[in-house]
Coordinates of C-alpha atoms in Angstrom, one line a residue:
Chain A
X1 CA 0.0 0.0 0.0
X2 CA 1.4 3.4 -0.9
X3 CA 1.4 5.5 2.3
X4 CA 1.4 8.8 0.4
X5 CA 0.0 11.8 2.3
X6 CA -2.2 9.3 4.3
X7 CA 0.7 8.8 6.7
X8 CA 0.1 12.4 7.7
X9 CA -2.8 11.3 9.9
X10 CA -1.4 8.0 11.3
X11 CA -1.0 7.7 15.0
X12 CA 2.6 8.0 16.3
X13 CA 3.3 5.9 19.4
X14 CA 4.5 7.8 22.5
X15 CA 4.1 8.4 26.2
X16 CA 4.3 12.2 26.2
X17 CA 1.9 14.5 28.2
X18 CA 0.1 15.2 24.9
X19 CA -0.4 11.4 24.3
X20 CA -1.6 10.9 27.8
X21 CA -3.9 13.9 28.0
X22 CA -7.6 12.9 28.3
X23 CA -9.6 13.0 25.1
X24 CA -12.1 15.6 26.4
X25 CA -9.2 18.0 27.2
X26 CA -7.8 17.6 23.6
X27 CA -11.3 18.3 22.1
X28 CA -11.8 21.3 24.4
X29 CA -8.5 22.8 23.4
X30 CA -9.2 22.2 19.8
X31 CA -12.6 23.8 20.1
X32 CA -11.2 26.8 21.9
X33 CA -8.4 27.4 19.3
X34 CA -10.9 26.7 16.5
X35 CA -13.2 29.5 17.7
X36 CA -10.2 31.8 18.3
X37 CA -8.7 31.2 14.9
X38 CA -12.0 31.5 13.1
X39 CA -13.3 34.6 14.8
X40 CA -10.1 36.6 15.2
X41 CA -8.2 35.8 12.0
X42 CA -5.5 38.4 12.6
X43 CA -1.8 38.2 12.0
X44 CA -0.8 38.0 15.7
X45 CA -3.4 35.3 16.4
X46 CA -2.3 33.3 13.3
X47 CA 1.4 33.5 14.3
X48 CA 0.5 32.8 17.9
X49 CA -1.4 29.7 17.0
X50 CA 1.4 28.5 14.7
X51 CA 3.8 28.9 17.6
X52 CA 1.4 27.0 19.9
X53 CA 1.1 24.2 17.4
X54 CA 5.0 23.9 17.2
X55 CA 5.2 24.0 21.0
X56 CA 2.5 21.2 21.4
X57 CA 4.2 19.1 18.7
X58 CA 7.5 19.5 20.6
X59 CA 5.8 18.5 23.8
X60 CA 4.5 15.4 22.1
X61 CA 8.0 14.2 21.4
X62 CA 10.7 14.3 18.8
X63 CA 9.0 11.9 16.3
X64 CA 5.8 14.0 16.4
X65 CA 7.8 17.3 16.1
X66 CA 9.6 15.9 13.0
X67 CA 6.1 15.3 11.4
X68 CA 5.1 19.0 11.8
X69 CA 6.2 20.3 8.4
X70 CA 5.0 17.1 6.5
X71 CA 1.7 18.6 5.3
X72 CA 3.5 21.5 3.6
X73 CA 5.0 19.0 1.1
X74 CA 1.5 18.2 -0.2
X75 CA -0.5 21.3 0.5
X76 CA 2.0 24.1 0.0
X77 CA 0.4 25.2 -3.2
X78 CA -3.1 25.6 -1.7
X79 CA -1.6 27.8 1.1
X80 CA 0.5 29.7 -1.5
X81 CA -2.5 30.3 -3.7
X82 CA -4.7 31.5 -0.9
X83 CA -1.9 33.5 0.7
X84 CA -1.1 35.3 -2.6
X85 CA -4.7 36.2 -3.2
X86 CA -5.1 37.6 0.3
X87 CA -1.7 39.4 0.0
X88 CA -2.5 41.2 -3.2
X89 CA -6.3 41.7 -3.0
X90 CA -6.8 42.3 0.8
X91 CA -3.5 43.1 2.7
X92 CA -0.3 41.3 3.8
X93 CA -1.5 41.1 7.5
X94 CA -4.7 39.5 6.3
X95 CA -2.7 36.9 4.3
X96 CA -0.6 36.1 7.4
X97 CA -3.7 35.9 9.6
X98 CA -5.6 33.7 7.3
X99 CA -2.8 31.3 6.4
X100 CA -1.4 31.2 9.9
X101 CA -4.8 30.4 11.5
X102 CA -5.8 27.9 8.8
X103 CA -2.5 26.0 8.9
X104 CA -2.3 26.1 12.7
X105 CA -5.8 24.7 13.1
X106 CA -5.1 21.9 10.6
X107 CA -1.9 21.1 12.5
X108 CA -3.7 21.1 15.9
X109 CA -6.5 18.9 14.5
X110 CA -3.8 16.6 13.1
X111 CA -2.0 16.5 16.4
X112 CA -5.2 15.0 17.9
X113 CA -5.0 12.2 15.4
X114 CA -1.2 11.7 15.7
X115 CA -1.3 11.4 19.5
X116 CA -4.7 9.6 20.0
X117 CA -5.3 6.0 19.0
X118 CA -8.3 5.7 16.7
X119 CA -9.8 3.2 19.1
X120 CA -9.7 5.9 21.8
X121 CA -11.4 8.4 19.4
X122 CA -14.0 5.8 18.6
X123 CA -14.6 5.0 22.3
X124 CA -15.1 8.8 23.0
X125 CA -17.5 9.1 20.1
X126 CA -19.4 6.0 21.2
X127 CA -19.9 7.5 24.6
X128 CA -21.0 10.8 23.1
X129 CA -23.4 9.1 20.6
X130 CA -24.8 6.9 23.4
X131 CA -25.4 10.1 25.5
X132 CA -27.1 11.8 22.5
X133 CA -29.1 8.6 21.7
X134 CA -27.6 8.2 18.3
X135 CA -26.8 4.6 17.2
X136 CA -23.2 4.3 18.5
X137 CA -22.2 1.4 16.2
X138 CA -23.0 3.3 13.1
X139 CA -21.5 6.6 14.3
X140 CA -18.2 5.0 15.2
X141 CA -18.1 3.2 11.9
X142 CA -18.7 6.4 10.0
X143 CA -15.7 8.0 11.8
X144 CA -13.5 4.9 11.2
X145 CA -14.4 5.0 7.5
X146 CA -13.8 8.7 7.3
X147 CA -10.4 8.4 8.8
X148 CA -9.7 5.5 6.4
X149 CA -10.9 7.3 3.4
X150 CA -8.6 10.3 3.6
X151 CA -5.3 8.4 3.4
X152 CA -6.9 6.0 0.8
X153 CA -7.8 8.9 -1.5
X154 CA -4.3 10.4 -1.1
X155 CA -2.7 7.1 -1.8
X156 CA -5.0 6.6 -4.9
X157 CA -3.9 10.0 -6.2
X158 CA -0.2 9.0 -5.8
X159 CA -0.8 5.6 -7.5
X160 CA -2.7 7.2 -10.4
X161 CA 0.3 9.6 -10.9
X162 CA 2.8 6.8 -10.7
X163 CA 0.8 4.7 -13.1
X164 CA 0.8 7.5 -15.6
X165 CA 4.5 8.2 -15.1
X166 CA 5.3 4.5 -15.5
X167 CA 3.8 4.6 -18.9
X168 CA 5.6 7.8 -19.9
X169 CA 2.5 9.9 -19.7
X170 CA 3.1 13.5 -18.6
X171 CA 1.3 15.1 -15.7
X172 CA -2.4 15.4 -16.5
X173 CA -4.4 16.6 -13.5
X174 CA -7.7 16.1 -15.2
X175 CA -7.0 12.6 -16.2
X176 CA -5.6 11.8 -12.7
X177 CA -8.7 13.4 -11.1
X178 CA -11.0 11.3 -13.3
X179 CA -9.1 8.1 -12.3
X180 CA -9.3 9.2 -8.6
X181 CA -13.1 9.7 -8.9
X182 CA -13.5 6.2 -10.4
X183 CA -11.2 4.7 -7.8
X184 CA -13.0 6.5 -4.9
X185 CA -16.4 5.0 -6.0
X186 CA -14.8 1.5 -6.3
X187 CA -13.2 1.9 -2.9
X188 CA -16.5 3.1 -1.3
X189 CA -18.1 -0.1 -2.7
X190 CA -15.3 -2.2 -1.4
X191 CA -15.5 -0.6 2.0
X192 CA -19.3 -1.4 2.2
X193 CA -18.5 -5.0 1.2
X194 CA -15.7 -5.1 3.8
X195 CA -18.1 -4.0 6.5
X196 CA -20.7 -6.6 5.5
X197 CA -18.0 -9.3 5.1
X198 CA -16.8 -8.7 8.6
X199 CA -20.4 -8.7 10.0
X200 CA -19.9 -5.2 11.5
X201 CA -23.3 -3.8 10.6
X202 CA -26.5 -5.4 9.6
X203 CA -25.9 -4.1 6.1
X204 CA -28.7 -4.7 3.6
X205 CA -28.3 -6.5 0.3
X206 CA -29.7 -4.7 -2.7
X207 CA -32.7 -7.0 -2.7
X208 CA -33.5 -6.6 1.0
X209 CA -36.3 -4.2 2.0
X210 CA -35.5 -1.2 4.1
X211 CA -36.3 -1.6 7.8
Chain B
X1 CA -14.5 -28.7 16.8
X2 CA -14.6 -27.7 13.2
X3 CA -18.0 -26.6 11.9
X4 CA -19.4 -28.0 8.6
X5 CA -20.2 -25.6 5.8
X6 CA -24.0 -26.2 5.7
X7 CA -24.4 -24.5 2.4
X8 CA -27.3 -25.2 0.0
X9 CA -27.9 -23.6 -3.4
X10 CA -31.2 -24.2 -5.1
X11 CA -31.0 -23.2 -8.7
X12 CA -29.1 -20.1 -7.7
X13 CA -28.0 -18.0 -10.6
X14 CA -26.3 -14.6 -11.1
X15 CA -26.8 -12.4 -14.1
X16 CA -25.0 -9.1 -14.7
X17 CA -27.7 -6.7 -16.1
X18 CA -27.3 -5.2 -19.6
X19 CA -25.4 -1.9 -19.4
X20 CA -25.4 0.5 -22.3
X21 CA -25.0 -1.5 -25.5
X22 CA -23.7 -4.6 -23.8
X23 CA -26.0 -7.5 -23.3
X24 CA -26.8 -9.1 -20.0
X25 CA -24.1 -11.6 -18.9
X26 CA -24.5 -14.9 -17.0
X27 CA -21.9 -14.9 -14.2
X28 CA -23.3 -18.1 -12.6
X29 CA -25.7 -20.4 -14.3
X30 CA -28.5 -21.9 -12.3
X31 CA -26.7 -24.1 -9.7
X32 CA -28.0 -26.6 -7.2
X33 CA -25.6 -28.1 -4.7
X34 CA -25.2 -29.0 -1.0
X35 CA -21.9 -28.6 0.8
X36 CA -21.6 -30.2 4.2
X37 CA -17.8 -30.7 4.4
X38 CA -15.8 -28.4 6.6
X39 CA -13.1 -27.6 3.9
X40 CA -14.2 -27.0 0.3
X41 CA -12.0 -25.7 -2.5
X42 CA -13.3 -23.8 -5.6
X43 CA -10.8 -24.1 -8.5
X44 CA -10.9 -23.0 -12.1
X45 CA -9.4 -20.4 -14.4
X46 CA -9.7 -16.6 -13.9
X47 CA -13.0 -15.0 -14.6
X48 CA -15.0 -18.3 -14.6
X49 CA -17.3 -17.6 -11.6
X50 CA -15.4 -18.5 -8.4
X51 CA -15.5 -15.1 -6.9
X52 CA -19.2 -14.7 -7.9
X53 CA -20.0 -17.9 -6.1
X54 CA -18.1 -16.7 -3.0
X55 CA -19.8 -13.3 -3.0
X56 CA -23.2 -15.0 -3.3
X57 CA -22.4 -17.2 -0.3
X58 CA -21.2 -14.1 1.6
X59 CA -24.5 -12.3 0.9
X60 CA -22.7 -9.5 -0.9
X61 CA -24.7 -10.1 -4.0
X62 CA -28.2 -11.4 -4.4
X63 CA -29.0 -14.3 -6.8
X64 CA -30.9 -13.2 -9.9
X65 CA -32.9 -16.3 -9.3
X66 CA -32.9 -19.3 -7.0
X67 CA -32.1 -19.5 -3.3
X68 CA -28.9 -19.5 -1.2
X69 CA -29.1 -21.1 2.2
X70 CA -26.3 -21.2 4.9
X71 CA -26.9 -23.4 7.9
X72 CA -30.6 -23.6 6.9
X73 CA -31.0 -19.8 6.8
X74 CA -31.9 -18.0 3.6
X75 CA -29.9 -14.9 2.7
X76 CA -33.1 -13.3 1.3
X77 CA -35.0 -13.5 4.6
X78 CA -32.5 -14.1 7.4
X79 CA -29.7 -11.7 6.4
X80 CA -29.6 -10.1 9.8
X81 CA -28.9 -13.5 11.5
X82 CA -26.5 -14.6 8.9
X83 CA -24.4 -11.4 8.6
X84 CA -22.3 -12.0 11.7
X85 CA -21.8 -15.7 11.0
X86 CA -20.3 -15.6 7.6
X87 CA -17.0 -13.8 6.9
X88 CA -15.2 -13.3 3.6
X89 CA -11.5 -12.7 3.1
X90 CA -11.1 -10.5 0.0
X91 CA -8.6 -11.2 -2.7
X92 CA -7.5 -7.5 -2.3
X93 CA -7.1 -7.4 1.5
X94 CA -6.1 -3.7 1.3
X95 CA -9.8 -3.0 0.9
X96 CA -10.6 -5.1 3.9
X97 CA -8.5 -3.3 6.6
X98 CA -10.5 -0.4 7.9
X99 CA -8.6 1.0 10.9
X100 CA -5.2 2.6 10.6
X101 CA -3.3 0.4 13.1
X102 CA -3.3 -3.4 13.1
X103 CA -4.5 -4.0 16.7
X104 CA -7.3 -1.5 16.2
X105 CA -8.4 -3.2 13.0
X106 CA -8.8 -6.5 14.8
X107 CA -10.5 -4.8 17.7
X108 CA -13.0 -3.3 15.3
X109 CA -14.4 -6.8 14.7
X110 CA -15.0 -7.2 18.4
X111 CA -16.9 -4.0 18.8
X112 CA -20.3 -5.5 18.1
X113 CA -19.9 -7.6 21.2
X114 CA -19.7 -4.5 23.4
X115 CA -16.8 -5.8 25.5
X116 CA -14.9 -3.7 28.0
X117 CA -11.9 -1.9 26.5
X118 CA -9.3 -4.1 28.2
X119 CA -11.1 -7.3 27.3
X120 CA -11.5 -6.2 23.7
X121 CA -7.7 -5.4 23.5
X122 CA -6.8 -8.7 25.1
X123 CA -8.9 -10.7 22.7
X124 CA -7.5 -8.8 19.7
X125 CA -4.0 -9.5 21.0
X126 CA -4.8 -13.1 21.4
X127 CA -6.1 -13.3 17.8
X128 CA -2.9 -11.8 16.5
X129 CA -0.8 -14.1 18.7
X130 CA -2.7 -17.1 17.4
X131 CA -1.5 -16.3 13.9
X132 CA 2.0 -15.5 15.1
X133 CA 1.7 -11.8 14.2
X134 CA 1.6 -10.2 17.6
X135 CA 4.7 -8.2 16.7
X136 CA 2.6 -6.3 14.1
X137 CA 0.1 -5.0 16.7
X138 CA 1.3 -1.4 16.7
X139 CA 2.1 -1.2 13.0
X140 CA 0.3 1.0 10.6
X141 CA -1.7 -1.0 8.0
X142 CA -0.1 1.1 5.3
X143 CA 3.3 -0.4 6.1
X144 CA 2.4 -4.1 5.9
X145 CA 3.7 -6.4 3.3
X146 CA 1.2 -8.4 1.2
X147 CA 1.6 -11.5 3.3
X148 CA 1.3 -9.5 6.6
X149 CA -1.8 -7.8 5.3
X150 CA -3.3 -11.1 4.5
X151 CA -2.7 -12.5 8.0
X152 CA -4.0 -9.3 9.6
X153 CA -7.2 -9.4 7.5
X154 CA -7.6 -13.0 8.5
X155 CA -7.1 -12.2 12.2
X156 CA -9.8 -9.5 11.8
X157 CA -12.2 -12.0 10.4
X158 CA -11.4 -14.7 12.9
X159 CA -12.0 -12.2 15.7
X160 CA -15.6 -11.9 14.5
X161 CA -15.9 -15.7 15.1
X162 CA -17.8 -16.6 11.9
X163 CA -19.2 -20.1 11.5
X164 CA -18.4 -20.0 7.8
X165 CA -15.2 -18.5 6.5
X166 CA -14.9 -17.8 2.8
X167 CA -11.6 -16.9 1.3
X168 CA -10.9 -15.5 -2.2
X169 CA -7.4 -16.3 -3.5
X170 CA -5.9 -16.1 0.1
X171 CA -2.4 -17.3 -1.0
X172 CA -2.1 -15.4 -4.3
X173 CA 1.2 -13.5 -4.7
X174 CA 2.5 -14.5 -1.3
X175 CA 6.0 -15.7 -0.6
X176 CA 6.4 -19.3 0.6
X177 CA 6.5 -18.4 4.3
X178 CA 3.4 -16.3 4.3
X179 CA 1.6 -18.7 1.9
X180 CA 2.2 -21.6 4.4
X181 CA 1.1 -19.5 7.4
X182 CA -2.1 -18.4 5.7
X183 CA -2.9 -21.9 4.4
X184 CA -2.2 -23.4 7.8
X185 CA -4.4 -20.8 9.6
X186 CA -7.3 -21.4 7.2
X187 CA -7.1 -25.2 7.4
X188 CA -6.8 -25.0 11.2
X189 CA -9.7 -22.7 11.6
X190 CA -12.7 -23.7 13.8
X191 CA -15.0 -22.3 11.2
X192 CA -16.0 -24.1 8.1
X193 CA -13.9 -22.9 5.1
X194 CA -14.7 -22.4 1.4
X195 CA -11.7 -21.2 -0.5
X196 CA -11.4 -20.1 -4.1
X197 CA -7.9 -20.7 -5.1
X198 CA -5.3 -21.2 -7.8
X199 CA -3.1 -22.8 -5.2
X200 CA -3.7 -26.4 -6.0
X201 CA -1.6 -27.6 -3.1
X202 CA -4.1 -25.8 -0.8
X203 CA -7.0 -27.1 -2.8
X204 CA -5.7 -30.7 -2.4
X205 CA -5.8 -30.3 1.4
X206 CA -9.6 -29.8 1.3
X207 CA -12.2 -32.5 1.6
X208 CA -14.1 -31.6 -1.5
X209 CA -13.5 -29.5 -4.6
X210 CA -15.7 -27.8 -7.2
X211 CA -14.3 -26.9 -10.6
X212 CA -16.0 -23.9 -11.9
X213 CA -15.8 -23.0 -15.6
X214 CA -17.9 -20.7 -17.7
X215 CA -20.1 -19.9 -14.7
X216 CA -21.0 -23.6 -14.1
X217 CA -19.8 -26.2 -11.6
X218 CA -18.4 -28.6 -14.2
X219 CA -16.9 -31.1 -11.8
X220 CA -17.5 -31.8 -8.1
X221 CA -15.7 -34.4 -6.0
X222 CA -12.5 -35.3 -4.2
X223 CA -9.8 -32.8 -4.9
X224 CA -7.0 -35.1 -6.3
X225 CA -8.8 -36.4 -9.4
X226 CA -10.5 -33.1 -10.0
X227 CA -7.2 -31.2 -9.8
X228 CA -5.6 -33.7 -12.2
X229 CA -8.4 -33.1 -14.7
X230 CA -8.1 -29.3 -14.3
X231 CA -4.3 -29.4 -14.8
X232 CA -4.8 -31.5 -18.0
X233 CA -7.2 -29.0 -19.5
X234 CA -5.1 -26.0 -18.4
X235 CA -2.0 -27.5 -20.1
X236 CA -3.9 -28.4 -23.3
X237 CA -3.7 -32.2 -22.7
X238 CA -7.5 -32.4 -22.5
X239 CA -10.3 -30.1 -23.8
X240 CA -12.0 -27.6 -21.4
X241 CA -15.2 -29.1 -20.0
X242 CA -18.5 -28.0 -21.4
X243 CA -21.0 -30.0 -19.3
X244 CA -22.2 -29.3 -15.8
X245 CA -22.9 -31.5 -12.9
X246 CA -25.8 -29.4 -11.7

């Protein structure tokens, strides 16, 4: 399996204070900085949140800190595009504020995934879903599939590009995107089959009536 | 004790509907058979209907006509009860692993039992240990080799404790070490096993074999003579069969 950018979200083992922090505290912090970075998108707040993200990654250990710049390798062009637009059409401080807040929030959300086992995330969600009287099995499975889909799509993108390159075809984003779309549909069908094949949900067959 | 397969097909057929200009295609002709052995092999060339039959038995596709019964329960009316008792190991196990870490993926199969967290983790660890892959527990599923992935997918299925375990090309493209471990695990399983395979050595270990060709069960019996006949056809020493036993 090609890890591709999917590895950006994979849990990194550790015993740091960040790893050991209770799930509710991580969510609370994420919510607080999410509100801060969305409502006050200024340059000082953006830079402050970026500094906070680096500090928390460092607190989570050397391996986690080394993973901090990894998303830039894949997403730099989105940040550059948005930043350039803001810089020239709004103002340089607005560009710093927007990009700083956006990237810092992505990094802090990512830190949650890097330092929390998916099983713990699912247990937290199950408890919340039970409290809210939402079917917990379906809710947790949705989260599991969501977390699985992101790396899978990234890996599919990488594979489509490699397959084209292996046949001497130049970069063709439209063709790659088409291939990605087809693969995504096939993978979604496979995921449904996998759930049924493992008896995880009482999935219905096409000929079964709805409950 | 090993369970028996308890499978019955009553004129079950699968037809792919016409799409665009292409006509409807018969993937599995009306087939009637009873399987009560605990180890059954499906052999035959690529694209002849082995996977279609497995998916039919797993309830992933519905028969276009006829009935599919597993342990006396009909997939059409008892899917809810059957779902947890039949597991399918995919040919592409990459699609089968849902969680990002090996241990978590095996634990996922145990979630429907609503066990305490520690109990769930202990059972998942035991499943991994039973297949000799406990060292992979903390590994990312993205970093596994093909053979390791196959064993992890098998551990995930075994954790769900199915009564019937279906496997689609479980030893394809594996090195000898992983091939032997997967084959050994399947043959030692407490569940009844139906395996579609090109690995004729594995097929020979089963109690009964079905040769599937052109969407039909063209031969059914003890593995050894059936494998010899299949080999002869595949190597051009005998014509491909045209008749059907059912």
